[in-house]
């Protein structure tokens, strides 16, 4: 029986074809083949919100090729991705190709030979609730985008856009910026004592209490009073307490946690992480080993793992690390409420396929992300780490100081994987912080009392990882939508990245305020999250998609009509810089474009002068100094793809560039600035043509 299988991508088609015999033809639709028209709304508001789909421009030839292949096949199987979007693509293909077979849908969570062979034997009908859920999201987003955007054009400026979820994401960033602006730092003081035992061993203790109550030191005078109170007093160990503390591994990746960890550890944007994960899922050639899908499906909010995969991981851990690294029972992770447990977490399709074993067949990005996924999954089934945690309470008069220490007893999963943190990218290694042996009643000698002035800090701006985390925690959008959301709000000029943190532009603030005034529900986090739950209920067959749209659109249309009538036009004022236009003498203004912020002359269109914003790093260019160009300064710039690099302010006269941050030290061989490849590392030369560089 001749069978035609249709998937989305050529890479996926190639992988699947390698698993099946000559009776199978595998073709790619190259994504969606039908969609709403771009030039008009495409939704019949008078006919129960019926969408009017058309063939996507450029897909006519693809559809004709699929029709020709379908005529030669005895049966057609639609093997698009196992989610709402994939189900919708399958439904559109069935409609466009007029597929009559009821059981024409197959899917698989991993593209492996066994999974593909099992799936082709058990086709099922297309799930209409899944299709309806995708259709509801598409119609909702089209109604909001196509109805709100003209409002922004008339009240702010042409070319703007709004989105049901993207606008809420911008509001989060704007609200955080306002929190920072309104924040008033408060002074406080930390007091630590450097103490010494009779044997000359030292330890550091921090002030904690006075007269049995927590103490706060608001100013320098209060700190000096503590210093006076403890001067000449006896320091005595009151209590020594040692406990064993256990730390469990994190769950295997969901889409969201993978995006967050890839941002922290690899510096990947959400878009980049998803693009590379898609490549790993669809399959890559491993030379003589053939073509294989390396990870399970990467759009998932589940932490469930198949028993077979758990058994494989446990066997690997026992053989490679030893039985002591294996917990008695397989680990199971609590499912997030609403998570689709029919899906699995993101994991390698074969634990035996270690990252280093296949490194030669992968690009750098593919290897790094695969290694992250592989290590996270294997670590999730390893034994807990354990520490001896010691707490020492030290009394001096009415004051209580505390010293803490810890010693790693057993590394467990930390032998393989340490989870990242939002503060510094990678969590600090949990090394030993040892205290000298101490006993209750032992006297200590004060060597130094440190009084340190501090100020409370405002909440940090969102990084890509923390924004994704917040969107997930608040139930805004779905993990598969985070990457396009972030990309859109940057491309639209509503926010920009500065030091890897999001800041709103004046345009972003104006648009958020306008929408919040006229459409409070639309920008409400709770309302947006509730809408996501309704979409989930459509998928589960509990709600009609038209009823959900109808309930939303009625109040929305009323708010829209009122906004058009009552809102006044807003004139945006450009932020003026100190930079003088070297062509006409005006003060240049800040603008935001596709590749970030830049300086432009306000005299446009008479004067079209623009300049990049030079982000100086405080280092002189060594090449310019050697060529008697004293004004050469090293600056940070951005490529068209958004990646940062370092160059000289005298470009194009000076062509020095480096991916890593340069320092003032100069290479003795070539005279270029040395660079720091990794924080804390020794500076090296980045010049590949230099005898001392290229490493």
XYZ file of C-alpha atoms in Angstrom:
695
model
C 0.000 0.000 0.000
C 1.454 3.332 -1.110
C 1.307 5.822 1.773
C 1.885 9.578 1.655
C 2.971 11.193 4.931
C 2.850 14.987 5.181
C 4.886 16.867 7.792
C 5.796 20.559 8.206
C 9.517 20.685 7.473
C 11.957 19.062 5.022
C 14.288 18.149 7.913
C 11.514 16.253 9.671
C 10.531 14.635 6.373
C 14.092 13.434 5.802
C 14.355 11.919 9.280
C 11.024 10.086 9.047
C 11.735 8.818 5.531
C 14.884 7.171 6.860
C 12.794 5.054 9.242
C 10.250 3.784 6.700
C 10.305 1.555 3.649
C 9.921 2.254 -0.060
C 6.114 2.189 0.128
C 6.172 5.475 2.030
C 6.540 8.936 0.492
C 7.186 11.813 2.918
C 6.490 15.405 1.858
C 6.723 18.742 3.676
C 4.022 21.434 3.718
C 6.559 24.058 4.861
C 4.317 25.101 7.750
C 0.774 26.437 7.327
C -0.760 26.323 3.847
C -3.894 28.367 4.667
C -4.471 31.373 6.911
C -6.570 34.500 7.317
C -5.866 37.113 4.608
C -3.284 39.759 5.512
C -5.051 42.622 3.706
C -8.351 42.481 5.625
C -9.930 41.172 8.824
C -10.990 37.867 7.297
C -13.615 37.162 9.988
C -17.361 37.325 9.387
C -18.553 39.236 12.457
C -22.210 38.799 11.433
C -21.929 35.050 10.917
C -20.754 33.686 14.273
C -17.151 34.874 13.706
C -16.650 32.453 10.817
C -13.031 32.736 9.588
C -12.383 33.096 5.857
C -9.206 31.189 5.112
C -7.207 31.570 1.922
C -4.133 29.843 0.527
C -1.042 31.632 1.819
C 0.775 33.551 -0.906
C 3.574 31.388 -2.312
C 2.051 28.110 -1.084
C 0.155 27.350 -4.290
C 3.033 25.358 -5.749
C 3.490 23.439 -2.480
C -0.187 22.517 -2.385
C -0.111 21.410 -6.033
C 2.889 19.169 -5.318
C 1.022 17.643 -2.367
C -2.119 17.119 -4.482
C -0.076 15.365 -7.173
C 1.537 13.106 -4.556
C -1.872 12.423 -2.962
C -3.271 11.139 -6.286
C -0.585 8.434 -6.343
C -1.171 7.335 -2.734
C -3.574 4.734 -1.375
C -3.727 6.532 1.952
C -2.595 9.882 3.359
C -1.287 10.419 6.893
C -0.829 13.874 8.404
C 2.149 13.844 10.797
C 2.301 17.493 11.855
C 3.487 18.483 15.336
C 1.622 17.134 18.406
C 0.017 20.381 19.613
C -2.752 22.861 18.758
C -0.787 24.444 15.939
C 0.144 21.080 14.457
C -3.464 19.872 14.676
C -4.638 23.026 12.899
C -2.085 22.545 10.112
C -3.317 18.956 9.699
C -6.946 20.173 9.543
C -6.110 22.798 6.908
C -4.226 20.190 4.866
C -7.187 17.797 5.084
C -9.500 20.588 3.889
C -7.189 21.752 1.086
C -6.414 18.240 -0.178
C -9.995 17.003 0.373
C -8.822 14.013 2.386
C -11.791 11.712 2.970
C -10.217 9.161 5.306
C -11.433 9.678 8.871
C -8.300 8.231 10.489
C -5.626 10.282 8.750
C -3.787 11.857 11.718
C -0.642 10.528 13.374
C 1.698 12.230 15.816
C 4.719 11.395 17.922
C 6.459 13.094 20.845
C 9.860 11.979 19.586
C 11.054 11.257 16.074
C 12.573 7.827 16.577
C 12.203 4.681 14.480
C 10.062 2.859 17.055
C 7.746 5.836 17.646
C 7.248 6.492 13.937
C 6.609 2.815 13.145
C 4.062 2.550 15.973
C 2.276 5.754 14.935
C 1.747 4.796 11.281
C -0.034 1.649 12.479
C -2.468 3.637 14.669
C -3.835 6.668 12.816
C -6.626 8.604 14.521
C -9.172 11.246 13.497
C -8.180 14.921 13.593
C -9.080 16.335 17.010
C -11.652 19.071 16.398
C -11.361 20.502 19.952
C -7.619 20.994 19.400
C -8.303 22.684 16.071
C -10.977 24.852 17.669
C -8.598 25.978 20.430
C -6.036 27.089 17.851
C -8.739 28.714 15.762
C -10.048 30.614 18.802
C -6.566 31.980 19.570
C -6.043 32.966 15.939
C -9.394 34.754 15.718
C -8.912 36.479 19.090
C -5.478 37.739 18.134
C -6.717 38.863 14.699
C -9.659 40.792 16.205
C -7.446 42.560 18.737
C -4.613 43.272 16.302
C -6.710 44.427 13.352
C -9.117 46.487 15.463
C -6.653 48.127 17.851
C -3.878 48.935 15.387
C -5.947 51.529 13.419
C -6.760 53.185 16.760
C -3.044 53.536 17.490
C -2.426 54.858 13.971
C -4.997 57.620 14.429
C -4.157 58.521 18.030
C -0.357 57.994 18.192
C 1.377 57.382 14.852
C 1.127 55.167 11.741
C 2.692 51.732 11.624
C 2.031 50.726 15.238
C 0.475 47.448 16.308
C -1.147 45.994 19.405
C -1.622 42.412 20.464
C -3.713 40.592 23.020
C -0.694 39.090 24.792
C 2.189 41.267 23.605
C 0.577 44.399 25.090
C 0.394 42.738 28.524
C 4.088 41.816 28.245
C 4.955 45.454 27.473
C 2.840 46.572 30.442
C 4.836 44.294 32.760
C 8.039 45.997 31.594
C 6.531 49.492 31.869
C 5.173 48.782 35.366
C 8.571 47.519 36.490
C 10.262 50.645 35.112
C 7.846 52.805 37.071
C 8.529 50.820 40.225
C 12.222 51.516 39.737
C 11.643 55.236 39.083
C 9.438 55.573 42.180
C 11.783 53.596 44.401
C 13.359 55.512 47.252
C 16.452 53.775 48.642
C 16.639 53.332 52.386
C 19.881 53.286 54.303
C 20.813 50.304 56.424
C 24.037 48.953 57.890
C 25.514 45.468 58.078
C 27.817 44.660 60.965
C 30.163 41.676 60.806
C 32.793 40.584 63.277
C 36.082 38.931 62.410
C 36.745 36.585 65.328
C 39.606 34.306 66.332
C 39.751 31.138 68.433
C 42.413 30.374 71.014
C 44.186 28.285 68.347
C 44.369 31.259 65.981
C 41.633 30.050 63.580
C 39.398 32.778 62.218
C 35.696 33.018 61.387
C 33.270 35.744 60.399
C 29.925 36.317 62.137
C 27.057 38.686 61.298
C 24.963 40.696 63.778
C 21.485 39.205 64.015
C 19.687 40.104 67.253
C 19.643 42.346 70.313
C 17.944 41.202 73.511
C 16.393 38.268 71.664
C 14.814 40.369 68.884
C 15.883 40.918 65.292
C 17.922 44.084 65.018
C 17.959 46.606 62.192
C 20.687 49.227 61.919
C 19.178 52.238 60.088
C 22.144 54.644 60.125
C 25.773 55.209 60.970
C 25.061 56.460 64.499
C 23.188 53.241 65.345
C 26.119 51.246 63.920
C 28.586 53.233 66.032
C 26.439 52.547 69.115
C 26.753 48.805 68.513
C 30.500 49.262 68.161
C 30.631 51.112 71.490
C 28.445 48.496 73.204
C 30.627 45.536 72.211
C 33.939 47.318 72.820
C 35.809 45.390 75.475
C 32.955 42.889 75.966
C 33.468 39.124 76.002
C 32.603 37.081 72.905
C 31.319 33.610 73.835
C 30.024 30.727 71.715
C 26.445 30.181 72.914
C 25.384 27.305 70.643
C 26.788 25.097 67.891
C 24.244 23.264 65.766
C 25.000 20.957 62.825
C 22.288 19.510 60.606
C 22.280 17.559 57.377
C 20.621 19.430 54.545
C 19.482 17.771 51.342
C 19.029 19.351 47.953
C 16.960 17.678 45.249
C 17.492 18.010 41.493
C 15.243 20.159 39.329
C 12.614 18.598 37.088
C 13.452 17.928 33.433
C 12.812 20.837 31.116
C 9.488 22.245 30.014
C 9.501 24.771 27.173
C 9.572 27.665 29.617
C 12.315 26.332 31.906
C 14.431 25.398 28.885
C 14.141 28.950 27.528
C 15.035 30.389 30.934
C 18.042 28.141 31.470
C 19.296 28.626 27.901
C 19.149 32.395 28.508
C 21.014 32.137 31.821
C 23.695 29.631 30.867
C 24.072 29.962 27.104
C 22.996 33.552 26.474
C 20.302 32.349 24.047
C 17.213 34.392 23.282
C 13.922 32.504 23.531
C 13.725 32.521 19.719
C 17.227 31.102 19.349
C 16.596 28.375 21.929
C 13.398 27.287 20.171
C 15.023 27.331 16.729
C 17.875 25.089 17.868
C 15.523 22.810 19.824
C 13.407 22.415 16.677
C 16.506 21.219 14.809
C 17.306 18.706 17.542
C 13.716 17.435 17.547
C 13.283 17.133 13.785
C 16.452 15.141 13.334
C 20.112 15.531 12.428
C 22.536 13.360 10.525
C 24.974 11.539 12.793
C 27.177 10.180 10.017
C 27.213 6.391 9.872
C 24.726 6.280 12.750
C 22.036 7.672 10.448
C 19.608 10.555 10.969
C 17.883 10.761 14.352
C 15.597 13.046 16.301
C 17.695 13.844 19.372
C 15.097 15.259 21.784
C 11.386 14.880 22.452
C 8.916 17.540 21.322
C 10.073 20.920 22.597
C 6.680 22.624 23.047
C 5.413 21.234 26.331
C 4.460 22.339 29.824
C 4.629 18.814 31.253
C 7.307 17.302 33.501
C 6.117 13.726 32.970
C 8.658 11.239 31.595
C 7.917 7.822 30.116
C 8.827 4.797 32.297
C 11.133 3.547 29.521
C 13.122 6.799 29.502
C 13.366 6.784 33.310
C 14.633 3.193 33.266
C 17.258 4.100 30.644
C 18.436 7.099 32.691
C 18.662 5.040 35.890
C 20.659 2.310 34.146
C 23.068 4.940 32.777
C 23.481 6.600 36.195
C 24.169 3.283 37.923
C 26.718 2.214 35.335
C 28.477 5.571 34.918
C 28.315 7.161 38.369
C 27.704 4.168 40.632
C 24.715 2.837 42.625
C 25.159 5.469 45.356
C 24.104 8.126 42.823
C 20.802 6.365 42.162
C 17.754 7.047 44.401
C 15.877 3.964 45.584
C 12.788 4.817 43.545
C 12.443 6.711 40.250
C 11.783 10.413 40.733
C 8.409 11.826 39.768
C 7.738 15.533 39.487
C 4.536 17.341 40.381
C 2.592 18.475 37.344
C 1.840 22.161 36.953
C -1.896 22.822 37.152
C -3.346 22.737 33.658
C -0.252 21.071 32.170
C -0.899 18.577 29.407
C 0.350 15.353 30.911
C -0.216 13.457 27.673
C 2.965 15.261 26.650
C 6.396 14.539 28.073
C 9.068 16.843 29.377
C 11.894 17.766 27.009
C 14.467 14.986 27.202
C 16.972 13.183 24.974
C 15.449 10.407 22.902
C 18.346 8.169 23.921
C 20.396 8.716 27.095
C 23.095 6.501 25.619
C 23.582 9.181 22.947
C 25.787 11.347 25.159
C 26.619 14.914 24.082
C 30.324 14.235 23.635
C 29.648 11.079 21.609
C 27.831 13.077 18.907
C 29.530 16.457 19.303
C 31.343 16.173 15.961
C 28.015 16.037 14.092
C 26.445 19.097 15.753
C 26.900 22.824 15.375
C 28.118 24.715 18.434
C 24.601 25.870 19.311
C 23.118 22.407 18.777
C 25.765 20.792 20.966
C 25.421 23.302 23.799
C 21.630 23.081 23.950
C 21.602 19.294 23.592
C 24.163 19.040 26.406
C 21.985 21.262 28.605
C 18.877 19.144 27.933
C 20.728 15.851 28.338
C 22.423 16.828 31.613
C 19.235 18.308 33.081
C 17.287 15.130 32.322
C 19.873 12.678 33.628
C 20.446 14.806 36.752
C 16.674 14.819 37.385
C 16.878 11.068 38.119
C 20.011 11.222 40.284
C 20.354 11.117 44.075
C 20.027 14.256 46.177
C 23.074 16.242 47.235
C 23.672 16.439 50.980
C 25.482 19.028 53.098
C 26.507 19.383 56.700
C 25.192 22.817 57.614
C 26.648 24.360 60.775
C 25.172 27.323 62.633
C 27.151 29.014 65.426
C 25.473 31.572 67.703
C 27.878 33.926 69.447
C 26.852 36.200 72.318
C 28.449 39.499 73.258
C 26.476 41.414 75.888
C 22.853 41.767 74.655
C 23.870 41.072 71.053
C 23.749 37.815 69.104
C 26.053 37.265 66.135
C 25.763 34.230 63.865
C 28.315 32.377 61.761
C 27.256 29.753 59.219
C 29.218 27.160 57.350
C 28.538 24.179 55.157
C 30.418 21.179 53.875
C 29.381 19.052 50.937
C 29.028 15.471 52.159
C 27.769 13.898 48.937
C 27.470 15.691 45.563
C 24.643 13.585 44.141
C 23.184 15.239 41.034
C 25.541 18.237 41.442
C 28.239 15.948 40.074
C 26.565 16.448 36.694
C 24.427 19.584 36.712
C 24.075 22.868 38.627
C 20.944 24.903 37.942
C 21.323 28.491 36.776
C 20.133 31.557 38.673
C 18.581 34.825 37.524
C 21.131 36.949 39.387
C 24.348 35.969 37.674
C 23.476 33.498 34.961
C 24.949 30.435 36.624
C 24.372 29.543 40.221
C 27.541 29.725 42.268
C 29.080 26.349 42.871
C 28.008 25.035 46.235
C 31.521 24.639 47.612
C 32.519 24.220 51.231
C 32.325 27.168 53.631
C 34.128 25.655 56.566
C 34.113 26.882 60.164
C 36.784 25.959 62.691
C 35.796 23.382 65.368
C 33.862 25.217 68.102
C 32.120 24.269 71.339
C 29.498 25.992 73.462
C 31.065 28.224 76.135
C 34.267 28.758 74.156
C 35.685 32.282 74.290
C 36.569 34.133 71.087
C 38.727 37.181 70.441
C 37.490 40.109 68.337
C 40.013 41.024 65.673
C 37.911 43.517 63.683
C 34.367 44.856 63.620
C 33.251 45.839 60.114
C 30.542 48.500 59.786
C 29.202 48.519 56.220
C 26.742 51.077 54.880
C 24.181 49.691 52.433
C 21.078 50.926 50.631
C 17.994 48.974 49.622
C 17.846 48.285 45.896
C 14.926 48.697 43.483
C 13.477 45.593 41.831
C 15.625 44.542 38.868
C 14.496 45.061 35.287
C 13.327 41.970 33.479
C 15.876 39.867 31.661
C 14.616 37.536 28.958
C 14.731 34.646 31.446
C 12.824 36.478 34.196
C 10.255 37.841 31.730
C 9.557 34.323 30.429
C 9.336 33.095 34.036
C 6.848 35.838 34.946
C 4.703 35.246 31.851
C 4.479 31.567 32.745
C 3.788 32.174 36.436
C 1.025 34.650 35.599
C -0.515 32.329 32.990
C -0.010 34.830 30.163
C 0.282 33.184 26.759
C 1.778 29.742 26.425
C 5.458 28.706 26.382
C 5.370 28.224 22.615
C 4.318 31.882 22.203
C 6.964 33.519 24.427
C 9.654 33.725 21.754
C 7.470 35.518 19.136
C 5.994 37.792 21.841
C 9.435 39.004 22.937
C 10.659 39.390 19.381
C 7.557 41.406 18.434
C 7.710 43.917 21.281
C 11.387 44.593 20.514
C 10.806 44.877 16.752
C 7.890 47.268 17.281
C 10.131 49.590 19.265
C 8.100 49.289 22.475
C 11.050 47.982 24.511
C 14.779 47.576 24.041
C 17.538 45.583 25.682
C 20.191 47.371 27.718
C 22.781 45.229 29.511
C 20.544 42.222 28.764
C 17.613 43.847 30.597
C 14.376 45.174 29.063
C 13.592 48.874 29.230
C 10.478 50.489 27.739
C 10.761 53.227 25.137
C 8.682 56.386 25.354
C 6.531 54.880 22.605
C 5.983 51.721 24.650
C 4.927 53.756 27.693
C 2.513 55.904 25.659
C 0.882 52.884 23.985
C 0.501 51.005 27.289
C -1.069 54.032 28.989
C -3.476 54.612 26.109
C -4.590 50.964 26.020
C -4.824 50.704 29.810
C -7.090 53.757 29.915
C -9.524 52.528 27.266
C -9.159 48.724 27.523
C -8.444 47.936 31.184
C -9.447 44.275 30.806
C -7.216 43.753 27.812
C -4.109 44.787 29.754
C -5.131 43.077 32.977
C -2.911 40.114 33.825
C -5.754 38.203 35.481
C -8.097 38.720 32.525
C -5.457 37.533 30.048
C -4.690 34.464 32.168
C -8.414 33.638 32.428
C -8.644 33.801 28.630
C -5.831 31.218 28.385
C -7.803 28.913 30.695
C -10.840 29.291 28.423
C -8.709 28.284 25.441
C -7.652 25.207 27.412
C -11.313 24.373 28.057
C -12.033 24.657 24.330
C -9.224 22.154 23.731
C -10.777 19.822 26.297
C -14.157 20.072 24.559
C -15.818 21.901 27.482
C -16.491 25.207 25.706
C -17.543 26.304 22.213
C -14.916 28.511 20.598
C -17.541 30.850 19.119
C -19.108 31.446 22.554
C -15.714 32.428 23.985
C -15.107 34.880 21.120
C -18.619 36.306 21.428
C -18.236 36.902 25.172
C -14.954 38.730 24.563
C -15.894 40.723 21.484
C -19.059 42.421 22.734
C -17.450 44.528 25.511
C -14.282 44.949 23.425
C -16.207 46.462 20.489
C -17.961 48.916 22.837
C -14.641 50.011 24.374
C -13.184 50.397 20.884
C -16.003 52.653 19.672
C -15.704 54.809 22.791
C -11.907 55.087 22.424
C -12.157 56.248 18.808
C -14.656 58.936 19.849
C -13.079 60.181 23.081
C -9.304 59.718 22.957
C -7.264 62.727 21.894
C -4.298 62.445 19.585
C -0.961 62.050 21.378
C 2.167 63.796 20.129
C 5.328 61.867 20.933
C 8.315 63.928 22.000
C 11.704 62.522 21.047
C 14.304 62.363 23.813
C 16.978 64.953 23.006
C 20.658 63.987 23.347
C 23.801 66.051 23.850
C 25.177 64.778 20.529
C 25.380 67.506 17.858
C 24.536 66.634 14.253
C 27.775 67.176 12.323
C 25.795 68.043 9.161
C 23.344 70.685 10.369
C 24.244 71.483 13.982
C 20.989 70.390 15.644
C 20.904 68.313 18.827
C 20.291 64.732 17.746
C 17.418 62.717 19.236
C 17.068 59.099 20.304
C 15.142 56.784 18.000
C 14.383 53.072 18.226
C 14.661 50.877 15.161
C 14.723 47.217 14.325
C 18.260 46.834 15.630
C 17.857 48.888 18.791
C 18.293 52.533 19.712
C 20.224 55.010 17.572
C 20.697 58.771 17.170
C 18.925 60.662 14.381
C 18.771 64.263 13.292
C 15.400 65.921 14.130
C 15.665 67.811 10.837
C 14.507 64.770 8.825
C 13.733 64.686 5.896
C 15.934 67.715 5.101
C 18.777 66.147 7.111
C 18.919 62.344 7.162
C 21.998 62.015 9.356
C 22.003 59.104 11.824
C 24.614 57.771 14.236
C 24.936 54.672 16.365
C 24.852 55.145 20.129
C 28.405 54.608 21.289
C 28.351 52.540 24.447
C 31.889 53.226 25.697
C 33.459 50.633 27.980
C 36.172 52.914 29.380
C 39.058 51.403 27.419
C 41.237 53.196 24.842
C 41.865 51.476 21.520
C 45.492 50.302 21.469
C 45.627 50.225 17.652
C 44.510 53.869 17.434
C 47.090 54.921 19.999
C 49.775 53.168 17.959
C 48.570 54.997 14.806
C 48.465 58.393 16.611
C 44.664 58.556 16.715
C 44.220 59.539 20.375
C 40.408 59.765 20.197
C 39.905 56.024 19.596
C 37.641 54.508 22.276
C 36.406 50.930 22.437
C 32.625 50.695 22.373
C 29.980 47.995 22.491
C 27.899 47.624 19.330
C 25.096 45.360 18.132
C 24.966 43.225 14.985
C 21.872 43.063 12.766
C 21.001 39.808 14.534
C 21.046 41.541 17.922
C 24.335 40.041 19.116
C 26.744 42.377 20.928
C 30.362 42.844 19.892
C 33.137 45.355 20.593
C 34.716 47.769 18.150
C 36.441 51.123 17.897
C 34.671 54.497 17.844
C 36.956 55.445 14.920
C 35.381 52.871 12.596
C 35.845 52.664 9.592
C 39.338 54.182 10.027
C 40.008 51.547 12.696
C 38.688 48.032 12.116
C 39.392 46.455 15.525
C 36.555 44.100 16.557
C 36.138 41.400 19.207
C 33.274 39.278 20.481
C 34.670 39.237 24.028
C 35.100 42.372 26.161
C 38.488 44.074 25.646
C 40.635 45.348 28.522
C 43.331 48.009 28.702
C 46.153 45.436 28.625
C 47.870 45.120 25.232
C 49.184 42.016 23.474
C 53.015 42.209 23.285
C 52.993 40.434 19.905
C 50.426 42.348 17.828
C 49.668 45.441 19.890
C 45.893 44.855 20.089
C 43.837 45.039 23.257
C 43.575 41.749 25.118
C 40.087 40.364 25.809
C 38.461 38.493 28.695
C 36.784 35.381 27.316
C 35.106 34.424 30.595
C 34.454 36.323 33.809
C 37.418 35.920 36.141
C 39.637 34.451 33.414
C 43.061 35.760 32.459
C 43.032 38.209 29.490
C 44.149 36.719 26.175
C 44.667 37.917 22.615
C 41.692 37.543 20.261
C 43.720 38.071 17.069
C 43.828 34.735 15.232
C 46.750 35.927 13.087
C 48.839 36.741 16.159
C 51.402 34.218 17.519
C 49.923 34.786 20.983
C 46.247 34.785 19.960
C 43.482 32.787 18.391
C 43.089 30.496 21.380
